[in-house]
PDB file of C-alpha atoms in Angstrom:
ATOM      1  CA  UNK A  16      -2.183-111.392  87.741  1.00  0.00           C
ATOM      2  CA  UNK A  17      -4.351-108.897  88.129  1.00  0.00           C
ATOM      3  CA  UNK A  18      -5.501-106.450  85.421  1.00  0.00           C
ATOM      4  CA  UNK A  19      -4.950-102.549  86.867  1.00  0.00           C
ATOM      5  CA  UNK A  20      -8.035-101.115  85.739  1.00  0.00           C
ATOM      6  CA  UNK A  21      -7.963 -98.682  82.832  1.00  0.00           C
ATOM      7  CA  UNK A  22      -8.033 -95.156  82.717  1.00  0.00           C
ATOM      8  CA  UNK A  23     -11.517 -94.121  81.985  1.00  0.00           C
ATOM      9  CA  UNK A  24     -11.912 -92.466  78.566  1.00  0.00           C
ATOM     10  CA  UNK A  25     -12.498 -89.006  78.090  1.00  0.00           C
ATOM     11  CA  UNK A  26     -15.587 -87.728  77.085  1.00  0.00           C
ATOM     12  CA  UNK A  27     -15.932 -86.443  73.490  1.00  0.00           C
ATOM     13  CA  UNK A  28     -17.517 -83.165  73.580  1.00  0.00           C
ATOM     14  CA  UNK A  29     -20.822 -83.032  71.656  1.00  0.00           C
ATOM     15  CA  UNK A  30     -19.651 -81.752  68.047  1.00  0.00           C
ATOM     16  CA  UNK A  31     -21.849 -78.358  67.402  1.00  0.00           C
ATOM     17  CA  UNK A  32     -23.573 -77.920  63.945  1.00  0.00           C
ATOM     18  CA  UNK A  33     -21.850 -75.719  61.703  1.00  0.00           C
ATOM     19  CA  UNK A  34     -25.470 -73.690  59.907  1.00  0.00           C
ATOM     20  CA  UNK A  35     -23.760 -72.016  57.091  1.00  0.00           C
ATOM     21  CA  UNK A  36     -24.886 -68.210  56.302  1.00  0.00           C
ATOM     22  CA  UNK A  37     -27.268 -67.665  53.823  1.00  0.00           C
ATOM     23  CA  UNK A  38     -25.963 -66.118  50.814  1.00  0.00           C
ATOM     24  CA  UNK A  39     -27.968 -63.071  49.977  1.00  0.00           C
ATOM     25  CA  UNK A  40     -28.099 -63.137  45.981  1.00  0.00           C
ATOM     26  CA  UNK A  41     -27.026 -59.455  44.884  1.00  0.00           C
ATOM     27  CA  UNK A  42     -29.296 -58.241  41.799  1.00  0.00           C
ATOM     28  CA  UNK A  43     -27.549 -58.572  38.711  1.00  0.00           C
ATOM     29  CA  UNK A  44     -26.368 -55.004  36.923  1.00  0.00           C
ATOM     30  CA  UNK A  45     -27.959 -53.786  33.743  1.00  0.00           C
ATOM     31  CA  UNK A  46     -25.876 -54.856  30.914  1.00  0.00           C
ATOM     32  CA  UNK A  47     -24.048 -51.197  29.649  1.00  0.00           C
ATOM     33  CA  UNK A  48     -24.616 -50.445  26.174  1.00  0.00           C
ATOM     34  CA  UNK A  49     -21.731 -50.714  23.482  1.00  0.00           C
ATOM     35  CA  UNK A  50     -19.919 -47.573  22.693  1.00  0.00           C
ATOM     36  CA  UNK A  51     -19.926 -47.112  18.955  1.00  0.00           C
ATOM     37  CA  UNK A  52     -16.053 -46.691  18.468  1.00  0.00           C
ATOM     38  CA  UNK A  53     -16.732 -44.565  15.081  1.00  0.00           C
ATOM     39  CA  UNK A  54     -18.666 -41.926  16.810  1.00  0.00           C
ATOM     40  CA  UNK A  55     -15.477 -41.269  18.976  1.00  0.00           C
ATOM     41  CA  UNK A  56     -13.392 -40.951  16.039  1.00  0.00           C
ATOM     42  CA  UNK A  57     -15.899 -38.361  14.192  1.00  0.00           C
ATOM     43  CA  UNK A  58     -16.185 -36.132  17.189  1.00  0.00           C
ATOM     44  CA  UNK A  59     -12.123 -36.240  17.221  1.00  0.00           C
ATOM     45  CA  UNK A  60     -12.241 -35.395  13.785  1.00  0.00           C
ATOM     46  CA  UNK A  61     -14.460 -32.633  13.774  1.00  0.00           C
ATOM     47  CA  UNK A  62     -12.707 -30.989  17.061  1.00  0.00           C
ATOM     48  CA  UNK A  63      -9.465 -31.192  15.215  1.00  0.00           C
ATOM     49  CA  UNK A  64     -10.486 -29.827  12.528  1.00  0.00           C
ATOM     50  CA  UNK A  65     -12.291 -26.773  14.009  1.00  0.00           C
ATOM     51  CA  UNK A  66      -8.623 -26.369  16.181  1.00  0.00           C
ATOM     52  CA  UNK A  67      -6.698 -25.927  12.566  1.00  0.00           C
ATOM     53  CA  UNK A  68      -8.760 -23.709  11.461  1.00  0.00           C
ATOM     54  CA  UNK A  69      -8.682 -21.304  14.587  1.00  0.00           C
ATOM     55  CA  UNK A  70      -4.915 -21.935  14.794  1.00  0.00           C
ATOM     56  CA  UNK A  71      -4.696 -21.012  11.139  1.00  0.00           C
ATOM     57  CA  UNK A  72      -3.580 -17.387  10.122  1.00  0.00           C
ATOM     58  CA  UNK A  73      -5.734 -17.504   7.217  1.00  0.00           C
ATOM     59  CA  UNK A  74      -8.891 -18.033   9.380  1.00  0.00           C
ATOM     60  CA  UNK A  75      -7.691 -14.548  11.749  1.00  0.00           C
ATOM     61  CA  UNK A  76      -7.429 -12.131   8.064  1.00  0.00           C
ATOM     62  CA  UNK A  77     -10.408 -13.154   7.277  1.00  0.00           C
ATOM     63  CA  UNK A  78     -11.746 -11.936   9.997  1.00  0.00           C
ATOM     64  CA  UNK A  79      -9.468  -8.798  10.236  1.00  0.00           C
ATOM     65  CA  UNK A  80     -10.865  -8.509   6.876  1.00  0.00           C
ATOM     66  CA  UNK A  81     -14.138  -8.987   7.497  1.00  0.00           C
ATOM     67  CA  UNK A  82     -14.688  -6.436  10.294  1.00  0.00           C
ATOM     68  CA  UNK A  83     -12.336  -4.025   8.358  1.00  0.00           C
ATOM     69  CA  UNK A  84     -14.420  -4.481   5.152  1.00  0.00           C
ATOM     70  CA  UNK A  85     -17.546  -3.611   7.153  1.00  0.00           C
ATOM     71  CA  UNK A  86     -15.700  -0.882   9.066  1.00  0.00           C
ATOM     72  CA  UNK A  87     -14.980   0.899   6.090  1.00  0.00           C
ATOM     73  CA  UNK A  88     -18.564   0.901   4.925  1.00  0.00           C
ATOM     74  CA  UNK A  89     -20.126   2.388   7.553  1.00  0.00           C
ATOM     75  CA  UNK A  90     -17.288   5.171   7.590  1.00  0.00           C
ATOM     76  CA  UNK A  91     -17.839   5.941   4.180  1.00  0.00           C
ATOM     77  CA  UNK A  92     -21.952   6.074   4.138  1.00  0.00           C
ATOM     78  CA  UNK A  93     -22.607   9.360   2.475  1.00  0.00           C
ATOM     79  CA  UNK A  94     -19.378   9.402   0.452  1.00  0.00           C
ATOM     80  CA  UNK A  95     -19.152   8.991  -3.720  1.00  0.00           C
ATOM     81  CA  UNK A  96     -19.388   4.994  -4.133  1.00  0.00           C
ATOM     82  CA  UNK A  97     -17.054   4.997  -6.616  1.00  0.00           C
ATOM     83  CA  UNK A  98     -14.149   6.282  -4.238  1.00  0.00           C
ATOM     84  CA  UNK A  99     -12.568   5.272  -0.809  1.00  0.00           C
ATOM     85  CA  UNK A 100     -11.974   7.248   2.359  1.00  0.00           C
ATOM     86  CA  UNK A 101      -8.908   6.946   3.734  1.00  0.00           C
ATOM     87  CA  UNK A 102      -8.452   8.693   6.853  1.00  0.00           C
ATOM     88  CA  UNK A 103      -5.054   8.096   7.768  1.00  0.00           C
ATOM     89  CA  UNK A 104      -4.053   9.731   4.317  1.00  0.00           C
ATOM     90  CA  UNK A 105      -6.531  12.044   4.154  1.00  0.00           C
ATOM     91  CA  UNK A 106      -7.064  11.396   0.704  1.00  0.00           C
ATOM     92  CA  UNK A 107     -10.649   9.815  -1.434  1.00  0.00           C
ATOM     93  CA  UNK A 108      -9.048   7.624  -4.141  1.00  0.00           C
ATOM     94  CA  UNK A 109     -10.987   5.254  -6.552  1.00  0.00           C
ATOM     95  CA  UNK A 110     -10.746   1.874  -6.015  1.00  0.00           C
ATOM     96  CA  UNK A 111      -9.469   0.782  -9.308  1.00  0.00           C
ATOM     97  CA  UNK A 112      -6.067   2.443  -9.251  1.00  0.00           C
ATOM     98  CA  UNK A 113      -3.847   0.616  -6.562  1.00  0.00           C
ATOM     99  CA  UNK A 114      -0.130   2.602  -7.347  1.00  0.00           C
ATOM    100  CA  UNK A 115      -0.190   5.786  -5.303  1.00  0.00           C
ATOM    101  CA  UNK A 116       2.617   8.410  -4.924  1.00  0.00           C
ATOM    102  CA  UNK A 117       3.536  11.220  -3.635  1.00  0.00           C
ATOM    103  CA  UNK A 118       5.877  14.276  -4.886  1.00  0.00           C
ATOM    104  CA  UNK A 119       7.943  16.596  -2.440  1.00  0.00           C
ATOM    105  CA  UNK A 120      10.052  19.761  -2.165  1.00  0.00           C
ATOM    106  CA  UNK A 121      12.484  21.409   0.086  1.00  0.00           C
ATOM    107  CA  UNK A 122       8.962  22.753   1.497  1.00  0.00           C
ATOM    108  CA  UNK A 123       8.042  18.862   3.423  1.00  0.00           C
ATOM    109  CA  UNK A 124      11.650  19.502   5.244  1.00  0.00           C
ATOM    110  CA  UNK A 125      13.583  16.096   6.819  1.00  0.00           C
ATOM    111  CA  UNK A 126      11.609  13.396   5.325  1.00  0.00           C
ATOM    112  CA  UNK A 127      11.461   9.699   7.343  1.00  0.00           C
ATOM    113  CA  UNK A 128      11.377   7.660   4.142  1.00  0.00           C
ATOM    114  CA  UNK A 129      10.864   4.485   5.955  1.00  0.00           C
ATOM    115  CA  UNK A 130       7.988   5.788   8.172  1.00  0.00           C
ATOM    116  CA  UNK A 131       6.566   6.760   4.532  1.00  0.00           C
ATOM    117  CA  UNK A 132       7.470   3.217   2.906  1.00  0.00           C
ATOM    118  CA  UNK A 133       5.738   1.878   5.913  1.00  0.00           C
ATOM    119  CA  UNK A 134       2.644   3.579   6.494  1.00  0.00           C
ATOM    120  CA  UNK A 135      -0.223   1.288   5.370  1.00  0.00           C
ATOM    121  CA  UNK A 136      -4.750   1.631   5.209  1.00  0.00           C
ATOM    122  CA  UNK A 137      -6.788  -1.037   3.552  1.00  0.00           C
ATOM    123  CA  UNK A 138      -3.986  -1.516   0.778  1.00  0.00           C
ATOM    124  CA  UNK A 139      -3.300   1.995  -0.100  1.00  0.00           C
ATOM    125  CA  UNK A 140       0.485   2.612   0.719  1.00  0.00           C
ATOM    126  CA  UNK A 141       3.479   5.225  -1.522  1.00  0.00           C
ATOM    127  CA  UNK A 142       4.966   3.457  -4.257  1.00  0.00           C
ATOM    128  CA  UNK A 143       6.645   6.242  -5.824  1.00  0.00           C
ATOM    129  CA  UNK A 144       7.883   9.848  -4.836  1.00  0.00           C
ATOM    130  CA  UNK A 145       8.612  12.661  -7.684  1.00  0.00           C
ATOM    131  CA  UNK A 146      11.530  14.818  -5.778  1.00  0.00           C
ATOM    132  CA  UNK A 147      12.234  17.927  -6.774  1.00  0.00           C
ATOM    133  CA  UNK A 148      15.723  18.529  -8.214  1.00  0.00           C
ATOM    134  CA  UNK A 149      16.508  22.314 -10.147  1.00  0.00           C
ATOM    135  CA  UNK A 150      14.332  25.264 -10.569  1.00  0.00           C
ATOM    136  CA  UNK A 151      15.368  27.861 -13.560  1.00  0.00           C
ATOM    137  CA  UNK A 152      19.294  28.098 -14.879  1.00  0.00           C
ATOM    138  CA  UNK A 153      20.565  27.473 -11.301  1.00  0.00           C
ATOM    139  CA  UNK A 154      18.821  26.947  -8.659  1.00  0.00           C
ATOM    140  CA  UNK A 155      19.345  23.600  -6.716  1.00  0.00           C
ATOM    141  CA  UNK A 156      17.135  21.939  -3.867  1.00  0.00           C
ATOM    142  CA  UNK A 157      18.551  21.879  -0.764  1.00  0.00           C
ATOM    143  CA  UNK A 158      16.901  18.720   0.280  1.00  0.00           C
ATOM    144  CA  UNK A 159      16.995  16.867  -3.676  1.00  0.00           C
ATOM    145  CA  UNK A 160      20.413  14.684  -2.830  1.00  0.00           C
ATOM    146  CA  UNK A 161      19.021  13.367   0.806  1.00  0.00           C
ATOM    147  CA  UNK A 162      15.235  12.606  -0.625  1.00  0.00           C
ATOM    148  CA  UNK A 163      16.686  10.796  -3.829  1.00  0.00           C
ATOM    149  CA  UNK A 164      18.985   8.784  -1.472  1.00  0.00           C
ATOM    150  CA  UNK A 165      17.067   8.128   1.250  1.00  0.00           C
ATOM    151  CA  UNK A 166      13.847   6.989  -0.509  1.00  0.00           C
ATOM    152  CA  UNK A 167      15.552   4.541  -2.712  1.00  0.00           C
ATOM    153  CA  UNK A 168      16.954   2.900  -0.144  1.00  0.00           C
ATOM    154  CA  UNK A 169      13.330   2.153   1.234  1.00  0.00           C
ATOM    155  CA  UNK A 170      12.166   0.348  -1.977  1.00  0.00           C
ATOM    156  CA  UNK A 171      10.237   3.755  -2.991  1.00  0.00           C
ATOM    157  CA  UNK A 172      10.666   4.115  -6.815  1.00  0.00           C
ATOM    158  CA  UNK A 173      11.826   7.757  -7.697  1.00  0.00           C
ATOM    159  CA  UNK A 174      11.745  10.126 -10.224  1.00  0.00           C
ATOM    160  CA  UNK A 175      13.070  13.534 -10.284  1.00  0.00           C
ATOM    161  CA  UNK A 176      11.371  16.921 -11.365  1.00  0.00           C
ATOM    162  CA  UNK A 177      12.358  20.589 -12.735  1.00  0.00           C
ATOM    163  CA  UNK A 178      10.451  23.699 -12.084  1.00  0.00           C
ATOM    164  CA  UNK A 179      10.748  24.905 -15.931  1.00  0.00           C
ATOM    165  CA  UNK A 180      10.939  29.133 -16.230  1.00  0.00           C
ATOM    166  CA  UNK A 181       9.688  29.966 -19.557  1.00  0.00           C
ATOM    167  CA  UNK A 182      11.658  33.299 -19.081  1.00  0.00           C
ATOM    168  CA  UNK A 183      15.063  31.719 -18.841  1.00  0.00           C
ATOM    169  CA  UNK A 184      17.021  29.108 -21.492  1.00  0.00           C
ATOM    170  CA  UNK A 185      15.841  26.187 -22.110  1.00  0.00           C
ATOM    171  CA  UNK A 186      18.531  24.874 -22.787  1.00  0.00           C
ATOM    172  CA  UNK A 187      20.511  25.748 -19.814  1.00  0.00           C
ATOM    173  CA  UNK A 188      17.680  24.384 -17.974  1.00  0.00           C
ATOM    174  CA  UNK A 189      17.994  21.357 -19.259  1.00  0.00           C
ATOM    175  CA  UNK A 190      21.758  21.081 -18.677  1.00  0.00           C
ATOM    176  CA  UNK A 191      21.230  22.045 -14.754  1.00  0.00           C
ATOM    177  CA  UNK A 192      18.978  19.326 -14.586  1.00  0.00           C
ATOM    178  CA  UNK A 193      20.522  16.605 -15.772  1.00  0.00           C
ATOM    179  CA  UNK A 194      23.931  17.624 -14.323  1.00  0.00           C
ATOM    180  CA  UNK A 195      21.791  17.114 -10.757  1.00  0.00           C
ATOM    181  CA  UNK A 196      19.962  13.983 -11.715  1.00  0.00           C
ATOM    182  CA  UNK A 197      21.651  10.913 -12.261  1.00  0.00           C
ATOM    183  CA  UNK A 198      18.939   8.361 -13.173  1.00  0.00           C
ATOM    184  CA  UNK A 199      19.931   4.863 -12.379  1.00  0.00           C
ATOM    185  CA  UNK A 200      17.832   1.315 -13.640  1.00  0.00           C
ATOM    186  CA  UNK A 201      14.130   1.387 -12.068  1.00  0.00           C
ATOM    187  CA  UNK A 202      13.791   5.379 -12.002  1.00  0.00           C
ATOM    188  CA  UNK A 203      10.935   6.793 -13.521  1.00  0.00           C
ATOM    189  CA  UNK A 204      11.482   8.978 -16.574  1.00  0.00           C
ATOM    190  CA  UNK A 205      12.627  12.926 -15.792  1.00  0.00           C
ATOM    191  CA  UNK A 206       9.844  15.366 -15.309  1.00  0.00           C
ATOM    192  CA  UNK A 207       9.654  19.441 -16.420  1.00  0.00           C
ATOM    193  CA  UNK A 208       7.031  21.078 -14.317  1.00  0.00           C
ATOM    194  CA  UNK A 209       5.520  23.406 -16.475  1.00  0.00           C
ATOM    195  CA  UNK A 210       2.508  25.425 -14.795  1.00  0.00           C
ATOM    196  CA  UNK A 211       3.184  29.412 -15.560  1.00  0.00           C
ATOM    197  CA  UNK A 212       4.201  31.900 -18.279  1.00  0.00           C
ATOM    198  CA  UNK A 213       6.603  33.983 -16.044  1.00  0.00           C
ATOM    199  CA  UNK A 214       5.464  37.208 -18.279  1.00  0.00           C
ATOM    200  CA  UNK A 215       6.258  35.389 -21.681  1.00  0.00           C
ATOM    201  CA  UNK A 216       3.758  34.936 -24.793  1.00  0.00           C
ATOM    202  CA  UNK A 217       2.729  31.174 -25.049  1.00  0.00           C
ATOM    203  CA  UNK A 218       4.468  30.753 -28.442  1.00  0.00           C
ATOM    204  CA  UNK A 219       8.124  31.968 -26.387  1.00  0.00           C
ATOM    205  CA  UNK A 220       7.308  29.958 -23.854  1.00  0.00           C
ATOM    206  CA  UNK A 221       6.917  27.079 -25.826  1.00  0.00           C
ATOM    207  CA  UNK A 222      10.206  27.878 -28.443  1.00  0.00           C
ATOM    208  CA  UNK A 223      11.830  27.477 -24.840  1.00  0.00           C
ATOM    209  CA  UNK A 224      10.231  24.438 -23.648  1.00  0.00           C
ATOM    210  CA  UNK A 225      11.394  23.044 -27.007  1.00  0.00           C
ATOM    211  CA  UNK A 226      14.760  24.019 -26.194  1.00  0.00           C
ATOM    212  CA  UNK A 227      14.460  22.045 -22.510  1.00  0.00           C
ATOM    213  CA  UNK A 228      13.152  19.337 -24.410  1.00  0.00           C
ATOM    214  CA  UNK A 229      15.748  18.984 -27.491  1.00  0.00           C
ATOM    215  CA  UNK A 230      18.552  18.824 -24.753  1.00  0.00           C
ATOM    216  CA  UNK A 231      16.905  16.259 -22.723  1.00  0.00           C
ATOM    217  CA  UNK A 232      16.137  13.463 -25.205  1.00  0.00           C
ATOM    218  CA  UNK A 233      19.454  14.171 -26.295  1.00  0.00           C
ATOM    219  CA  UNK A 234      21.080  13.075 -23.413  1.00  0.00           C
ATOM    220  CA  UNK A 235      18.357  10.622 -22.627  1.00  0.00           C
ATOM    221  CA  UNK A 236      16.974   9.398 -25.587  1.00  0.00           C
ATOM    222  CA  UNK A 237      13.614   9.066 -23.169  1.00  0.00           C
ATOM    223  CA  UNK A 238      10.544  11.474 -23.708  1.00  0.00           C
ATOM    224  CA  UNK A 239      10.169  13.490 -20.219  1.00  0.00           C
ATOM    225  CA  UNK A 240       6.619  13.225 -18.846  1.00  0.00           C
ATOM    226  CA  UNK A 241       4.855  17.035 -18.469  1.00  0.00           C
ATOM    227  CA  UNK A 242       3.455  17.803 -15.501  1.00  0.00           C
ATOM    228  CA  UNK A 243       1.190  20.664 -15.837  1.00  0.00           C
ATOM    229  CA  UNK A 244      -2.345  22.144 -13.720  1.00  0.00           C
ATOM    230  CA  UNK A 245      -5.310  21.142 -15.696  1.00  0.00           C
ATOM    231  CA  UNK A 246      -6.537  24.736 -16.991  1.00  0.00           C
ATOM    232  CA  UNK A 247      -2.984  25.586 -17.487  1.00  0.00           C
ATOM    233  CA  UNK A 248      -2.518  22.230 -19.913  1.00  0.00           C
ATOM    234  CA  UNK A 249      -5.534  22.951 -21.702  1.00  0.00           C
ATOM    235  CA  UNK A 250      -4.843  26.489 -22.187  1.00  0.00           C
ATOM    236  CA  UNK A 251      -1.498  26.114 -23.726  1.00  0.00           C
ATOM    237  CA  UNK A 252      -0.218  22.460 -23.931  1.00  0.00           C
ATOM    238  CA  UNK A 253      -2.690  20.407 -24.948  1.00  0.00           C
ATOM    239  CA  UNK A 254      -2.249  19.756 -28.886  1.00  0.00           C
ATOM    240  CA  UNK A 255       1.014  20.353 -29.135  1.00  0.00           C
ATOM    241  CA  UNK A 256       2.752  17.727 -26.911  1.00  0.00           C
ATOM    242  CA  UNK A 257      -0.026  15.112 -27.000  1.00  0.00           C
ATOM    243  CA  UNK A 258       2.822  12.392 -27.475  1.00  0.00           C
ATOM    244  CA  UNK A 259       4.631  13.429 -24.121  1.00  0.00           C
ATOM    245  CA  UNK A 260       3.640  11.147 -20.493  1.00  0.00           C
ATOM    246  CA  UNK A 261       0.871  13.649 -19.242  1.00  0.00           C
ATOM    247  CA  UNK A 262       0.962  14.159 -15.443  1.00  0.00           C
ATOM    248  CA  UNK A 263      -1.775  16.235 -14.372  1.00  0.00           C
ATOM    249  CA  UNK A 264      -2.823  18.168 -11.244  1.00  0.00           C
ATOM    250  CA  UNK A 265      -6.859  18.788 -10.107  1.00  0.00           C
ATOM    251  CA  UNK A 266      -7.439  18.820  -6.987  1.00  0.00           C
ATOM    252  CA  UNK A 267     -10.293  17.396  -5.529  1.00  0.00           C
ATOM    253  CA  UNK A 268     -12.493  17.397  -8.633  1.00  0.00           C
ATOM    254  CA  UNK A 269     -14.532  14.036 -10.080  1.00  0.00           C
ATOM    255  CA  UNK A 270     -12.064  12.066 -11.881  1.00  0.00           C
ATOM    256  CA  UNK A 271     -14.479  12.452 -14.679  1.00  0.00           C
ATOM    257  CA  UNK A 272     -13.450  15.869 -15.783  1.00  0.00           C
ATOM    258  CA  UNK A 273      -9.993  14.923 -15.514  1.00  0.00           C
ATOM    259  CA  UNK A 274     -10.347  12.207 -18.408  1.00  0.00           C
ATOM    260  CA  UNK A 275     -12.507  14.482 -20.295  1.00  0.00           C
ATOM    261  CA  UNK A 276      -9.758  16.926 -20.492  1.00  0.00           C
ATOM    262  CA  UNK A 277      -6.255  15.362 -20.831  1.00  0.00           C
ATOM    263  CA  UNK A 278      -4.945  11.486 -21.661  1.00  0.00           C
ATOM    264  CA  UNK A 279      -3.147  11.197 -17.968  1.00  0.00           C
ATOM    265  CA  UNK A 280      -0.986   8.620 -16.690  1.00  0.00           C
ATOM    266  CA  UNK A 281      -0.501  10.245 -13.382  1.00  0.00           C
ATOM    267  CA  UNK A 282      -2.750  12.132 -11.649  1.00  0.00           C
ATOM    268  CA  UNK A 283      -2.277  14.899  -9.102  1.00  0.00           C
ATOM    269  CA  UNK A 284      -5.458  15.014  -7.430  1.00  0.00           C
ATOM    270  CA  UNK A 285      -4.456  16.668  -3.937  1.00  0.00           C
ATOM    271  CA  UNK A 286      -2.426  18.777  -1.643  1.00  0.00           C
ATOM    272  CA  UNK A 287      -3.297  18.069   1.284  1.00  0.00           C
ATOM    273  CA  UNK A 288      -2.410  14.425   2.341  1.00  0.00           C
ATOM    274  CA  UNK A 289      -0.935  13.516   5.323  1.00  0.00           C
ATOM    275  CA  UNK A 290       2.160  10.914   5.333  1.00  0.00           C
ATOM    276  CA  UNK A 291       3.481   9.688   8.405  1.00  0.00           C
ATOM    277  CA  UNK A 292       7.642  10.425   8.879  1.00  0.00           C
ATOM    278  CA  UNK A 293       6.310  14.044   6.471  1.00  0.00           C
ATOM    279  CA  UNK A 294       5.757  17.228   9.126  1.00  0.00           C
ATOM    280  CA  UNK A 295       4.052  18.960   6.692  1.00  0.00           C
ATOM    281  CA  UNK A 296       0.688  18.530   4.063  1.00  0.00           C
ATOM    282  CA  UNK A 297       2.155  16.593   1.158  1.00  0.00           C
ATOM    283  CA  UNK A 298       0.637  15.779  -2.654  1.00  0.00           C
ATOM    284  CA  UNK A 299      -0.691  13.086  -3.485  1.00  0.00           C
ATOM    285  CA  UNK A 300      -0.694  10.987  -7.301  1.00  0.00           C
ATOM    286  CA  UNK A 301      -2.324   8.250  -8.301  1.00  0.00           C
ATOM    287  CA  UNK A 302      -1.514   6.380 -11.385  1.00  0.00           C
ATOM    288  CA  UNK A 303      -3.532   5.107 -14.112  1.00  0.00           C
ATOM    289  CA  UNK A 304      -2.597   1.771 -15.326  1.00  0.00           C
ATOM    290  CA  UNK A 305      -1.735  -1.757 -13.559  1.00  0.00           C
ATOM    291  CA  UNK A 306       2.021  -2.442 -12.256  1.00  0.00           C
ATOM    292  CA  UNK A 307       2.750  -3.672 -16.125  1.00  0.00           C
ATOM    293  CA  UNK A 308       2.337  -0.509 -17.433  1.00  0.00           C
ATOM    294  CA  UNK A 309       3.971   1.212 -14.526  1.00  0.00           C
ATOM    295  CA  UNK A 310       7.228  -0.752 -14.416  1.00  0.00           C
ATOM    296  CA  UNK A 311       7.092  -0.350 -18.567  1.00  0.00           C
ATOM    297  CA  UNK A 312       7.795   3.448 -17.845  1.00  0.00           C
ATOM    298  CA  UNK A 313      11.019   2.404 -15.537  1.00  0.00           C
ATOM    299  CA  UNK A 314      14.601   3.183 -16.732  1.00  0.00           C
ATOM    300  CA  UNK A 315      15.835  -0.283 -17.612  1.00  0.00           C
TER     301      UNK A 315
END
């Protein structure tokens, strides 16, 4: 049999040499430096700390303070050391005494007590108001029963004043008054104005003022407080009611000669202030002890 002859093989194709790339070798980095954790944390620290403190209210009045403090000296170069300018007020007032007033008439007009409880300069602000009540045997001011109202209401602590005639009766004085007046508890004591003879010797004038007095602790059992000028108290007060609350008026003057003169506890010391929610020039008191003393004077 015969043998068919084979299919020839195929022919392997040659294989090819696979030359692999050369890897090019990148340079290694620099090794980075450790961050020191705890010097993260202090910087946090310190930046929340500096954000408190310029959030904080305290940090912003001292400031205010700061720039108002150094305001106020420059205003005042030239001025008497011992005292303080204050503009808005128009007043100079020693630094030591910080309870201010003021005392008003029919003559101020429609009073806005809060604008007056409100006003404010470097500390100095009215704690108390004297309102005028009676004059003489009769006379009534128009404006006493809206001022003694009205400035209560604000906080303002008040206290009430007659415009003593040596001419007329004391004692009918005295009745007119306190028939207007009706002190209630934190009122300051009632005051008799006493500042001119009206034509009378000073011996009459005092036999009145005796009368005015008699009637009033009577009713009161409280000593009024005198308010009187300073050349007018000398002249014919001083010596004989030495035991009385002195309220005294000198304007503009060193406070020196004041305390040579008369043992004050208020001080009148000028008349032309300037309050806001008051249209008109107003007077202005300071008084001489701490709160303590002052609220020791108070009607309890």
């Amino acid at each position: 049999m015969t043998t068919p002859p084979r299919k020839p093989a195929a022919k392997t194709p040659p294989v090819k040499k696979t030359v692999a790339p050369k890897r090019t070798v990148k340079p290694k980095a620099p090794a980075k430096k450790p961050v020191k954790k705890h010097g993260i944390t202090e910087l946090k620290i310190i930046a929340a700390v500096v954000v408190l403190i310029l959030a904080s209210p305290f940090y912003y009045r001292y400031i205010t303070n700061g720039f108002s403090s150094l305001w106020h000296w420059i205003n005042d170069i030239g001025e008497d050391i011992n005292y303080r300018h204050y503009k808005s007020f128009n007043v100079h007032v020693s630094e030591k005494y910080s309870i201010h007033g003021i005392d008003v008439s029919y003559a101020q007009g429609k009073i806005d007590w809060q604008k007056v409880k409100q006003m404010e300069e470097n500390g100095l602000h009215v704690s108390f108001a004297f309102i005028k009540a009676t004059e003489g045997e009769n006379f009534v001011d128009s404006y006493f029963q809206r001022n003694w109202r009205e400035a209560a209401k604000t906080g303002i602590i008040c206290g009430a004043y007659h415009y003593f005639r040596p001419g007329k009766s004391g004692k009918l004085q005295a009745k007119l008054f306190l028939k207007t007046v009706k002190l209630e508890k934190n009122d300051l004591p009632l005051v008799v104005d006493v500042e001119q003879l009206d034509g009378v010797a000073p011996e009459q004038m005092r036999v009145t003022l005796n009368d005015f007095f008699a009637t009033i602790r009577h009713k009161t059992y409280i000593k009024p407080i005198i308010y009187s000028g300073l050349s007018f108290y000398q002249d014919y007060l001083k010596g004989y009611y030495d035991e009385y609350p002195l309220w005294i008026a000198h304007y503009d003057k060193p406070e020196t000669d004041v305390n040579r003169a008369a043992n004050w506890q208020f001080w009148q010391h000028t008349s032309k202030a300037t309050v806001n929610g008051i249209h008109h020039v107003v007077d202005f008191d300071t008084f001489k002890g701490d709160s303590v003393a002052f609220r020791k004077l108070l009607k309890p």
